[in-house]
Amino acid sequence: MPNIGEEICGEYLKYILKCDFVSYNITHPDTQGEMDVIGIQLAQKAIYVCEVVTHTQGLEYVTKGKSNDYNVLKAKYERGITYAQKYFKDYQIRLMLWSPVVRVNTPKAKYNTMNELKRLQEDLPLDIEFVINFRYQQALDKLKAHAIKQTAMFTTPVMRMFQIEGNLQNHLEKLRKKGVEEYK
């Protein structure tokens, strides 16, 4: 079962990027570890390999008391690339990192998450699309806008919540324009 961040990523792949299939927490049969979210576009022959880190205080993997974002993410993406190359030979592989909060430290900071992500980008054979900070908010906004337009009930909690929230906001705005106040 996906966590809330994985569900957000998966719904984005499904509704915004129009993936035909989305799957969560896929274990690689040849190695230990899992890929958080995979999305597949059949006609475009594209596979999205997504790592989702929903830490509200910032992206930070720690090993033996030290920040280890680079090594953890590199290993995860290498497994994902290997999986995609083996099982989706003719597909374009697209890597994504989803995290709502990635701290932007000062250049003199002892540990700088953004520098580690830049290093990761340089060392992997494929580009990573970073859906972090402002881009994460933009992704949420796109999902909300999509949800509001739909009249059928969504089956996932995230999209249903966006649908309810958006329709409530629209309804309340109409009431305000009519001068209707909340009953006390």
Short mmCIF file of N, CA and C in Angstrom, two decimals:
data_model
loop_
_atom_site.label_atom_id
_atom_site.label_comp_id
_atom_site.label_asym_id
_atom_site.label_seq_id
_atom_site.Cartn_x
_atom_site.Cartn_y
_atom_site.Cartn_z
N MET A 1 0.84 -1.18 0.00
CA MET A 1 0.00 0.00 0.00
C MET A 1 0.89 1.24 0.00
N PRO A 2 0.62 2.17 -0.90
CA PRO A 2 1.47 3.36 -0.96
C PRO A 2 1.23 4.30 0.22
N ASN A 3 2.30 5.03 0.60
CA ASN A 3 2.11 6.08 1.59
C ASN A 3 1.56 7.31 0.86
N ILE A 4 1.25 8.35 1.61
CA ILE A 4 0.60 9.53 1.03
C ILE A 4 1.44 10.19 -0.07
N GLY A 5 2.75 10.27 0.14
CA GLY A 5 3.62 10.87 -0.87
C GLY A 5 3.69 10.04 -2.14
N GLU A 6 3.74 8.72 -1.98
CA GLU A 6 3.75 7.84 -3.14
C GLU A 6 2.44 7.95 -3.91
N GLU A 7 1.34 8.07 -3.17
CA GLU A 7 0.04 8.21 -3.82
C GLU A 7 -0.03 9.51 -4.62
N ILE A 8 0.48 10.59 -4.07
CA ILE A 8 0.50 11.87 -4.79
C ILE A 8 1.30 11.72 -6.09
N CYS A 9 2.47 11.14 -5.99
CA CYS A 9 3.31 10.91 -7.17
C CYS A 9 2.57 10.05 -8.19
N GLY A 10 2.01 8.94 -7.74
CA GLY A 10 1.30 8.03 -8.64
C GLY A 10 0.11 8.66 -9.32
N GLU A 11 -0.64 9.47 -8.57
CA GLU A 11 -1.80 10.14 -9.16
C GLU A 11 -1.36 11.17 -10.20
N TYR A 12 -0.23 11.82 -9.95
CA TYR A 12 0.32 12.76 -10.92
C TYR A 12 0.71 12.02 -12.21
N LEU A 13 1.37 10.88 -12.04
CA LEU A 13 1.74 10.08 -13.21
C LEU A 13 0.49 9.67 -13.98
N LYS A 14 -0.54 9.27 -13.27
CA LYS A 14 -1.77 8.78 -13.90
C LYS A 14 -2.57 9.89 -14.57
N TYR A 15 -2.85 10.95 -13.85
CA TYR A 15 -3.77 11.97 -14.35
C TYR A 15 -3.10 13.11 -15.12
N ILE A 16 -1.91 13.49 -14.74
CA ILE A 16 -1.25 14.63 -15.38
C ILE A 16 -0.33 14.16 -16.51
N LEU A 17 0.49 13.14 -16.25
CA LEU A 17 1.39 12.64 -17.28
C LEU A 17 0.76 11.55 -18.14
N LYS A 18 -0.45 11.13 -17.78
CA LYS A 18 -1.23 10.16 -18.56
C LYS A 18 -0.56 8.80 -18.70
N CYS A 19 0.05 8.32 -17.62
CA CYS A 19 0.62 6.97 -17.64
C CYS A 19 -0.52 5.95 -17.69
N ASP A 20 -0.31 4.90 -18.47
CA ASP A 20 -1.32 3.85 -18.60
C ASP A 20 -1.33 2.92 -17.40
N PHE A 21 -0.18 2.74 -16.79
CA PHE A 21 -0.05 1.89 -15.61
C PHE A 21 0.80 2.60 -14.57
N VAL A 22 0.39 2.48 -13.32
CA VAL A 22 1.16 3.01 -12.20
C VAL A 22 1.21 1.90 -11.16
N SER A 23 2.40 1.66 -10.63
CA SER A 23 2.55 0.62 -9.61
C SER A 23 3.43 1.15 -8.49
N TYR A 24 3.18 0.62 -7.30
CA TYR A 24 3.84 1.12 -6.09
C TYR A 24 4.69 0.04 -5.43
N ASN A 25 5.80 0.47 -4.85
CA ASN A 25 6.66 -0.38 -4.03
C ASN A 25 7.04 -1.68 -4.74
N ILE A 26 7.63 -1.51 -5.90
CA ILE A 26 8.02 -2.64 -6.74
C ILE A 26 9.37 -3.15 -6.27
N THR A 27 9.42 -4.43 -5.96
CA THR A 27 10.70 -5.01 -5.56
C THR A 27 11.41 -5.53 -6.81
N HIS A 28 12.68 -5.25 -6.87
CA HIS A 28 13.50 -5.72 -7.99
C HIS A 28 13.80 -7.19 -7.72
N PRO A 29 13.46 -8.08 -8.65
CA PRO A 29 13.65 -9.51 -8.40
C PRO A 29 15.11 -9.93 -8.25
N ASP A 30 16.04 -9.13 -8.75
CA ASP A 30 17.45 -9.51 -8.72
C ASP A 30 18.24 -8.87 -7.58
N THR A 31 17.68 -7.85 -6.95
CA THR A 31 18.42 -7.16 -5.89
C THR A 31 17.49 -6.85 -4.73
N GLN A 32 18.07 -6.52 -3.60
CA GLN A 32 17.26 -6.08 -2.47
C GLN A 32 16.85 -4.63 -2.69
N GLY A 33 15.79 -4.24 -2.04
CA GLY A 33 15.32 -2.87 -2.16
C GLY A 33 14.13 -2.78 -3.08
N GLU A 34 13.51 -1.61 -3.07
CA GLU A 34 12.32 -1.42 -3.89
C GLU A 34 12.34 -0.06 -4.55
N MET A 35 11.53 0.06 -5.58
CA MET A 35 11.30 1.33 -6.24
C MET A 35 9.94 1.82 -5.75
N ASP A 36 9.87 3.08 -5.37
CA ASP A 36 8.64 3.59 -4.76
C ASP A 36 7.46 3.61 -5.72
N VAL A 37 7.65 4.24 -6.87
CA VAL A 37 6.56 4.36 -7.84
C VAL A 37 7.13 4.20 -9.25
N ILE A 38 6.42 3.43 -10.06
CA ILE A 38 6.75 3.26 -11.47
C ILE A 38 5.52 3.66 -12.27
N GLY A 39 5.71 4.45 -13.31
CA GLY A 39 4.63 4.79 -14.24
C GLY A 39 5.04 4.42 -15.65
N ILE A 40 4.10 3.88 -16.42
CA ILE A 40 4.41 3.43 -17.78
C ILE A 40 3.46 4.09 -18.78
N GLN A 41 4.05 4.70 -19.80
CA GLN A 41 3.29 5.23 -20.93
C GLN A 41 3.56 4.28 -22.11
N LEU A 42 2.55 3.53 -22.49
CA LEU A 42 2.74 2.51 -23.52
C LEU A 42 3.02 3.11 -24.90
N ALA A 43 2.19 4.03 -25.35
CA ALA A 43 2.35 4.60 -26.69
C ALA A 43 3.67 5.34 -26.85
N GLN A 44 4.08 6.05 -25.80
CA GLN A 44 5.33 6.81 -25.85
C GLN A 44 6.54 5.95 -25.52
N LYS A 45 6.28 4.73 -25.07
CA LYS A 45 7.35 3.81 -24.65
C LYS A 45 8.27 4.50 -23.64
N ALA A 46 7.64 4.98 -22.57
CA ALA A 46 8.39 5.66 -21.50
C ALA A 46 8.05 5.00 -20.17
N ILE A 47 9.05 4.91 -19.32
CA ILE A 47 8.86 4.41 -17.96
C ILE A 47 9.42 5.44 -16.99
N TYR A 48 8.62 5.79 -16.01
CA TYR A 48 9.02 6.73 -14.97
C TYR A 48 9.42 5.93 -13.74
N VAL A 49 10.63 6.13 -13.28
CA VAL A 49 11.13 5.49 -12.06
C VAL A 49 11.23 6.60 -11.01
N CYS A 50 10.38 6.51 -9.98
CA CYS A 50 10.25 7.61 -9.03
C CYS A 50 10.65 7.20 -7.62
N GLU A 51 11.50 8.00 -7.03
CA GLU A 51 11.83 7.88 -5.61
C GLU A 51 11.04 8.97 -4.90
N VAL A 52 10.33 8.59 -3.85
CA VAL A 52 9.46 9.51 -3.13
C VAL A 52 9.91 9.59 -1.68
N VAL A 53 10.25 10.80 -1.24
CA VAL A 53 10.72 11.02 0.13
C VAL A 53 9.82 12.07 0.76
N THR A 54 8.89 11.63 1.59
CA THR A 54 7.91 12.56 2.15
C THR A 54 8.27 12.89 3.59
N HIS A 55 9.42 13.51 3.76
CA HIS A 55 9.86 13.97 5.08
C HIS A 55 9.50 15.45 5.17
N THR A 56 8.74 15.82 6.16
CA THR A 56 8.28 17.21 6.25
C THR A 56 9.34 18.16 6.80
N GLN A 57 10.42 17.62 7.30
CA GLN A 57 11.50 18.47 7.83
C GLN A 57 12.68 18.54 6.87
N GLY A 58 12.55 17.95 5.72
CA GLY A 58 13.62 18.00 4.74
C GLY A 58 14.09 16.62 4.35
N LEU A 59 14.62 16.54 3.15
CA LEU A 59 15.17 15.30 2.63
C LEU A 59 16.45 15.00 3.39
N GLU A 60 16.48 13.90 4.09
CA GLU A 60 17.73 13.55 4.76
C GLU A 60 17.72 12.09 5.18
N TYR A 61 18.45 11.29 4.40
CA TYR A 61 18.72 9.92 4.79
C TYR A 61 19.95 9.93 5.68
N VAL A 62 19.91 9.20 6.76
CA VAL A 62 21.02 9.18 7.70
C VAL A 62 21.48 7.74 7.88
N THR A 63 22.80 7.54 7.80
CA THR A 63 23.41 6.24 8.05
C THR A 63 24.50 6.42 9.08
N LYS A 64 24.39 5.70 10.18
CA LYS A 64 25.37 5.77 11.27
C LYS A 64 25.58 7.21 11.74
N GLY A 65 24.49 7.95 11.85
CA GLY A 65 24.55 9.31 12.38
C GLY A 65 25.02 10.37 11.41
N LYS A 66 25.25 10.00 10.15
CA LYS A 66 25.71 10.97 9.15
C LYS A 66 24.73 11.04 7.98
N SER A 67 24.58 12.24 7.44
CA SER A 67 23.73 12.41 6.26
C SER A 67 24.27 11.56 5.12
N ASN A 68 23.36 10.88 4.44
CA ASN A 68 23.78 9.94 3.42
C ASN A 68 22.85 9.97 2.20
N ASP A 69 22.28 11.13 1.90
CA ASP A 69 21.33 11.24 0.79
C ASP A 69 21.92 10.72 -0.52
N TYR A 70 23.12 11.15 -0.82
CA TYR A 70 23.74 10.80 -2.09
C TYR A 70 23.82 9.29 -2.28
N ASN A 71 24.42 8.59 -1.32
CA ASN A 71 24.62 7.15 -1.47
C ASN A 71 23.31 6.37 -1.51
N VAL A 72 22.38 6.74 -0.65
CA VAL A 72 21.09 6.04 -0.62
C VAL A 72 20.34 6.25 -1.93
N LEU A 73 20.24 7.49 -2.37
CA LEU A 73 19.51 7.77 -3.61
C LEU A 73 20.21 7.19 -4.83
N LYS A 74 21.52 7.24 -4.86
CA LYS A 74 22.26 6.69 -5.99
C LYS A 74 21.99 5.19 -6.12
N ALA A 75 22.04 4.48 -5.00
CA ALA A 75 21.77 3.04 -5.02
C ALA A 75 20.34 2.75 -5.48
N LYS A 76 19.39 3.54 -5.01
CA LYS A 76 17.99 3.34 -5.40
C LYS A 76 17.81 3.58 -6.90
N TYR A 77 18.38 4.65 -7.41
CA TYR A 77 18.23 4.93 -8.84
C TYR A 77 18.97 3.92 -9.70
N GLU A 78 20.12 3.47 -9.26
CA GLU A 78 20.84 2.44 -10.03
C GLU A 78 20.01 1.17 -10.13
N ARG A 79 19.35 0.78 -9.02
CA ARG A 79 18.46 -0.39 -9.06
C ARG A 79 17.29 -0.15 -10.02
N GLY A 80 16.73 1.05 -9.96
CA GLY A 80 15.61 1.38 -10.84
C GLY A 80 16.00 1.37 -12.31
N ILE A 81 17.17 1.91 -12.61
CA ILE A 81 17.66 1.92 -13.99
C ILE A 81 17.88 0.49 -14.48
N THR A 82 18.51 -0.33 -13.65
CA THR A 82 18.76 -1.73 -14.00
C THR A 82 17.45 -2.46 -14.28
N TYR A 83 16.47 -2.26 -13.41
CA TYR A 83 15.15 -2.87 -13.58
C TYR A 83 14.52 -2.44 -14.90
N ALA A 84 14.51 -1.14 -15.15
CA ALA A 84 13.87 -0.62 -16.37
C ALA A 84 14.60 -1.10 -17.62
N GLN A 85 15.91 -1.14 -17.59
CA GLN A 85 16.67 -1.59 -18.75
C GLN A 85 16.43 -3.08 -19.03
N LYS A 86 16.24 -3.85 -17.98
CA LYS A 86 16.03 -5.29 -18.14
C LYS A 86 14.62 -5.62 -18.63
N TYR A 87 13.62 -4.98 -18.06
CA TYR A 87 12.23 -5.36 -18.34
C TYR A 87 11.52 -4.43 -19.34
N PHE A 88 12.13 -3.30 -19.63
CA PHE A 88 11.54 -2.34 -20.58
C PHE A 88 12.63 -1.86 -21.53
N LYS A 89 13.19 -2.80 -22.28
CA LYS A 89 14.38 -2.57 -23.09
C LYS A 89 14.27 -1.38 -24.06
N ASP A 90 13.17 -1.23 -24.73
CA ASP A 90 13.04 -0.18 -25.74
C ASP A 90 12.40 1.10 -25.20
N TYR A 91 12.26 1.20 -23.90
CA TYR A 91 11.57 2.34 -23.30
C TYR A 91 12.56 3.43 -22.89
N GLN A 92 12.08 4.67 -23.00
CA GLN A 92 12.85 5.80 -22.47
C GLN A 92 12.66 5.80 -20.96
N ILE A 93 13.76 5.85 -20.22
CA ILE A 93 13.71 5.83 -18.76
C ILE A 93 13.77 7.26 -18.25
N ARG A 94 12.79 7.61 -17.43
CA ARG A 94 12.74 8.95 -16.84
C ARG A 94 12.77 8.81 -15.32
N LEU A 95 13.75 9.43 -14.71
CA LEU A 95 13.89 9.39 -13.26
C LEU A 95 13.25 10.63 -12.65
N MET A 96 12.58 10.42 -11.51
CA MET A 96 11.98 11.54 -10.79
C MET A 96 12.28 11.39 -9.30
N LEU A 97 12.49 12.52 -8.65
CA LEU A 97 12.60 12.57 -7.19
C LEU A 97 11.48 13.47 -6.70
N TRP A 98 10.63 12.92 -5.85
CA TRP A 98 9.50 13.65 -5.27
C TRP A 98 9.77 13.87 -3.79
N SER A 99 9.83 15.13 -3.38
CA SER A 99 10.00 15.45 -1.97
C SER A 99 9.46 16.86 -1.72
N PRO A 100 8.51 17.02 -0.80
CA PRO A 100 7.92 18.34 -0.59
C PRO A 100 8.88 19.35 0.01
N VAL A 101 9.81 18.88 0.82
CA VAL A 101 10.72 19.80 1.51
C VAL A 101 12.16 19.34 1.28
N VAL A 102 12.90 20.15 0.55
CA VAL A 102 14.34 19.94 0.40
C VAL A 102 14.99 21.25 0.80
N ARG A 103 15.76 21.21 1.85
CA ARG A 103 16.36 22.43 2.39
C ARG A 103 17.45 22.96 1.45
N VAL A 104 17.48 24.26 1.35
CA VAL A 104 18.51 24.94 0.57
C VAL A 104 19.41 25.64 1.59
N ASN A 105 20.53 25.01 1.86
CA ASN A 105 21.45 25.52 2.88
C ASN A 105 22.34 26.61 2.31
N THR A 106 22.99 27.33 3.22
CA THR A 106 23.97 28.32 2.80
C THR A 106 25.19 27.60 2.22
N PRO A 107 25.91 28.24 1.32
CA PRO A 107 27.07 27.59 0.71
C PRO A 107 28.11 27.11 1.73
N LYS A 108 28.18 27.74 2.89
CA LYS A 108 29.19 27.37 3.89
C LYS A 108 28.71 26.27 4.83
N ALA A 109 27.50 25.80 4.67
CA ALA A 109 26.96 24.77 5.56
C ALA A 109 27.81 23.50 5.47
N LYS A 110 27.92 22.81 6.60
CA LYS A 110 28.71 21.58 6.65
C LYS A 110 28.13 20.53 5.69
N TYR A 111 26.82 20.45 5.63
CA TYR A 111 26.16 19.52 4.73
C TYR A 111 25.13 20.29 3.92
N ASN A 112 25.14 20.13 2.62
CA ASN A 112 24.24 20.86 1.75
C ASN A 112 23.48 19.86 0.86
N THR A 113 22.21 19.68 1.15
CA THR A 113 21.39 18.72 0.43
C THR A 113 21.35 19.01 -1.07
N MET A 114 21.20 20.26 -1.43
CA MET A 114 21.12 20.61 -2.85
C MET A 114 22.42 20.26 -3.58
N ASN A 115 23.55 20.46 -2.93
CA ASN A 115 24.82 20.06 -3.54
C ASN A 115 24.88 18.56 -3.76
N GLU A 116 24.34 17.80 -2.81
CA GLU A 116 24.32 16.34 -2.95
C GLU A 116 23.42 15.92 -4.11
N LEU A 117 22.31 16.60 -4.30
CA LEU A 117 21.42 16.29 -5.42
C LEU A 117 22.07 16.65 -6.75
N LYS A 118 22.81 17.75 -6.78
CA LYS A 118 23.54 18.12 -8.00
C LYS A 118 24.61 17.07 -8.32
N ARG A 119 25.30 16.62 -7.30
CA ARG A 119 26.32 15.58 -7.49
C ARG A 119 25.68 14.29 -7.99
N LEU A 120 24.54 13.94 -7.44
CA LEU A 120 23.81 12.76 -7.87
C LEU A 120 23.43 12.88 -9.35
N GLN A 121 22.94 14.04 -9.72
CA GLN A 121 22.56 14.30 -11.12
C GLN A 121 23.76 14.12 -12.04
N GLU A 122 24.91 14.59 -11.63
CA GLU A 122 26.13 14.49 -12.44
C GLU A 122 26.62 13.05 -12.56
N ASP A 123 26.44 12.25 -11.52
CA ASP A 123 27.02 10.91 -11.49
C ASP A 123 26.13 9.82 -12.07
N LEU A 124 24.85 10.09 -12.24
CA LEU A 124 23.97 9.09 -12.84
C LEU A 124 23.95 9.24 -14.35
N PRO A 125 23.73 8.14 -15.08
CA PRO A 125 23.75 8.22 -16.54
C PRO A 125 22.51 8.89 -17.15
N LEU A 126 21.47 9.10 -16.34
CA LEU A 126 20.24 9.73 -16.82
C LEU A 126 19.91 10.94 -15.96
N ASP A 127 19.20 11.90 -16.54
CA ASP A 127 18.77 13.07 -15.77
C ASP A 127 17.68 12.70 -14.78
N ILE A 128 17.64 13.43 -13.69
CA ILE A 128 16.58 13.27 -12.70
C ILE A 128 15.72 14.53 -12.76
N GLU A 129 14.42 14.33 -12.83
CA GLU A 129 13.50 15.46 -12.72
C GLU A 129 13.19 15.62 -11.24
N PHE A 130 13.55 16.76 -10.69
CA PHE A 130 13.33 17.03 -9.27
C PHE A 130 11.97 17.69 -9.08
N VAL A 131 11.07 16.98 -8.44
CA VAL A 131 9.76 17.53 -8.09
C VAL A 131 9.84 17.82 -6.59
N ILE A 132 10.45 18.96 -6.30
CA ILE A 132 10.73 19.34 -4.92
C ILE A 132 10.32 20.80 -4.70
N ASN A 133 10.09 21.13 -3.44
CA ASN A 133 9.79 22.51 -3.05
C ASN A 133 8.70 23.13 -3.93
N PHE A 134 9.01 24.18 -4.68
CA PHE A 134 8.02 24.87 -5.50
C PHE A 134 7.40 23.96 -6.56
N ARG A 135 8.21 23.10 -7.17
CA ARG A 135 7.69 22.20 -8.21
C ARG A 135 6.74 21.17 -7.60
N TYR A 136 6.98 20.78 -6.35
CA TYR A 136 6.07 19.87 -5.66
C TYR A 136 4.72 20.56 -5.47
N GLN A 137 4.76 21.83 -5.05
CA GLN A 137 3.52 22.59 -4.88
C GLN A 137 2.79 22.73 -6.22
N GLN A 138 3.53 22.97 -7.29
CA GLN A 138 2.92 23.07 -8.61
C GLN A 138 2.25 21.75 -9.00
N ALA A 139 2.89 20.64 -8.67
CA ALA A 139 2.30 19.33 -8.97
C ALA A 139 1.00 19.15 -8.19
N LEU A 140 1.01 19.54 -6.90
CA LEU A 140 -0.22 19.46 -6.10
C LEU A 140 -1.32 20.33 -6.72
N ASP A 141 -0.96 21.53 -7.14
CA ASP A 141 -1.93 22.44 -7.74
C ASP A 141 -2.54 21.86 -9.01
N LYS A 142 -1.71 21.20 -9.83
CA LYS A 142 -2.22 20.56 -11.05
C LYS A 142 -3.19 19.43 -10.72
N LEU A 143 -2.85 18.65 -9.70
CA LEU A 143 -3.75 17.56 -9.29
C LEU A 143 -5.07 18.12 -8.77
N LYS A 144 -4.99 19.18 -7.97
CA LYS A 144 -6.21 19.80 -7.44
C LYS A 144 -7.08 20.33 -8.59
N ALA A 145 -6.46 21.02 -9.54
CA ALA A 145 -7.21 21.57 -10.67
C ALA A 145 -7.89 20.45 -11.47
N HIS A 146 -7.19 19.35 -11.65
CA HIS A 146 -7.77 18.21 -12.36
C HIS A 146 -8.94 17.62 -11.56
N ALA A 147 -8.75 17.47 -10.27
CA ALA A 147 -9.78 16.85 -9.42
C ALA A 147 -11.06 17.67 -9.41
N ILE A 148 -10.94 18.99 -9.38
CA ILE A 148 -12.11 19.87 -9.32
C ILE A 148 -12.98 19.72 -10.57
N LYS A 149 -12.36 19.46 -11.70
CA LYS A 149 -13.09 19.36 -12.97
C LYS A 149 -13.88 18.06 -13.10
N GLN A 150 -13.55 17.07 -12.30
CA GLN A 150 -14.18 15.76 -12.43
C GLN A 150 -15.44 15.67 -11.59
N THR A 151 -16.47 15.05 -12.15
CA THR A 151 -17.71 14.87 -11.39
C THR A 151 -17.80 13.48 -10.77
N ALA A 152 -17.15 12.51 -11.38
CA ALA A 152 -17.16 11.15 -10.82
C ALA A 152 -16.28 11.12 -9.58
N MET A 153 -16.66 10.29 -8.63
CA MET A 153 -15.90 10.18 -7.38
C MET A 153 -14.58 9.45 -7.63
N PHE A 154 -13.51 9.98 -7.11
CA PHE A 154 -12.21 9.33 -7.19
C PHE A 154 -12.14 8.19 -6.18
N THR A 155 -11.34 7.19 -6.50
CA THR A 155 -11.20 6.05 -5.59
C THR A 155 -10.02 6.19 -4.64
N THR A 156 -9.10 7.10 -4.92
CA THR A 156 -7.96 7.27 -4.02
C THR A 156 -8.23 8.42 -3.06
N PRO A 157 -7.80 8.28 -1.81
CA PRO A 157 -8.05 9.33 -0.82
C PRO A 157 -7.49 10.69 -1.21
N VAL A 158 -6.31 10.73 -1.80
CA VAL A 158 -5.69 12.01 -2.16
C VAL A 158 -6.55 12.77 -3.16
N MET A 159 -6.93 12.10 -4.23
CA MET A 159 -7.70 12.79 -5.26
C MET A 159 -9.11 13.12 -4.78
N ARG A 160 -9.69 12.25 -3.97
CA ARG A 160 -11.02 12.54 -3.43
C ARG A 160 -10.95 13.76 -2.51
N MET A 161 -9.90 13.85 -1.70
CA MET A 161 -9.75 15.01 -0.82
C MET A 161 -9.60 16.30 -1.65
N PHE A 162 -8.77 16.26 -2.70
CA PHE A 162 -8.62 17.43 -3.57
C PHE A 162 -9.96 17.81 -4.21
N GLN A 163 -10.72 16.81 -4.62
CA GLN A 163 -12.01 17.04 -5.24
C GLN A 163 -12.98 17.70 -4.26
N ILE A 164 -13.05 17.16 -3.05
CA ILE A 164 -13.95 17.72 -2.03
C ILE A 164 -13.52 19.14 -1.67
N GLU A 165 -12.23 19.31 -1.41
CA GLU A 165 -11.72 20.63 -1.02
C GLU A 165 -11.98 21.67 -2.12
N GLY A 166 -11.70 21.32 -3.35
CA GLY A 166 -11.89 22.26 -4.46
C GLY A 166 -13.35 22.62 -4.66
N ASN A 167 -14.21 21.63 -4.59
CA ASN A 167 -15.64 21.91 -4.75
C ASN A 167 -16.20 22.69 -3.58
N LEU A 168 -15.70 22.43 -2.37
CA LEU A 168 -16.12 23.20 -1.21
C LEU A 168 -15.71 24.67 -1.38
N GLN A 169 -14.48 24.91 -1.81
CA GLN A 169 -14.03 26.28 -2.01
C GLN A 169 -14.90 27.00 -3.04
N ASN A 170 -15.22 26.32 -4.13
CA ASN A 170 -16.08 26.93 -5.16
C ASN A 170 -17.47 27.23 -4.59
N HIS A 171 -18.02 26.30 -3.83
CA HIS A 171 -19.34 26.47 -3.23
C HIS A 171 -19.35 27.64 -2.25
N LEU A 172 -18.33 27.71 -1.39
CA LEU A 172 -18.27 28.79 -0.41
C LEU A 172 -18.13 30.15 -1.08
N GLU A 173 -17.40 30.21 -2.16
CA GLU A 173 -17.25 31.47 -2.89
C GLU A 173 -18.60 31.93 -3.45
N LYS A 174 -19.37 30.99 -3.96
CA LYS A 174 -20.71 31.33 -4.46
C LYS A 174 -21.60 31.84 -3.32
N LEU A 175 -21.51 31.19 -2.16
CA LEU A 175 -22.30 31.63 -1.01
C LEU A 175 -21.90 33.04 -0.58
N ARG A 176 -20.60 33.32 -0.55
CA ARG A 176 -20.12 34.65 -0.16
C ARG A 176 -20.67 35.72 -1.11
N LYS A 177 -20.66 35.41 -2.40
CA LYS A 177 -21.16 36.37 -3.40
C LYS A 177 -22.65 36.64 -3.20
N LYS A 178 -23.38 35.65 -2.68
CA LYS A 178 -24.81 35.82 -2.41
C LYS A 178 -25.06 36.47 -1.05
N GLY A 179 -23.99 36.67 -0.29
CA GLY A 179 -24.13 37.28 1.03
C GLY A 179 -24.58 36.31 2.10
N VAL A 180 -24.48 35.02 1.84
CA VAL A 180 -24.89 34.01 2.82
C VAL A 180 -23.79 33.85 3.85
N GLU A 181 -24.19 33.91 5.11
CA GLU A 181 -23.23 33.71 6.20
C GLU A 181 -23.45 32.34 6.82
N GLU A 182 -22.43 31.85 7.44
CA GLU A 182 -22.50 30.55 8.12
C GLU A 182 -23.50 30.62 9.26
N TYR A 183 -24.25 29.54 9.43
CA TYR A 183 -25.17 29.46 10.58
C TYR A 183 -24.36 29.29 11.85
N LYS A 184 -24.80 29.96 12.89
CA LYS A 184 -24.07 29.88 14.15
C LYS A 184 -24.77 29.00 15.11
#
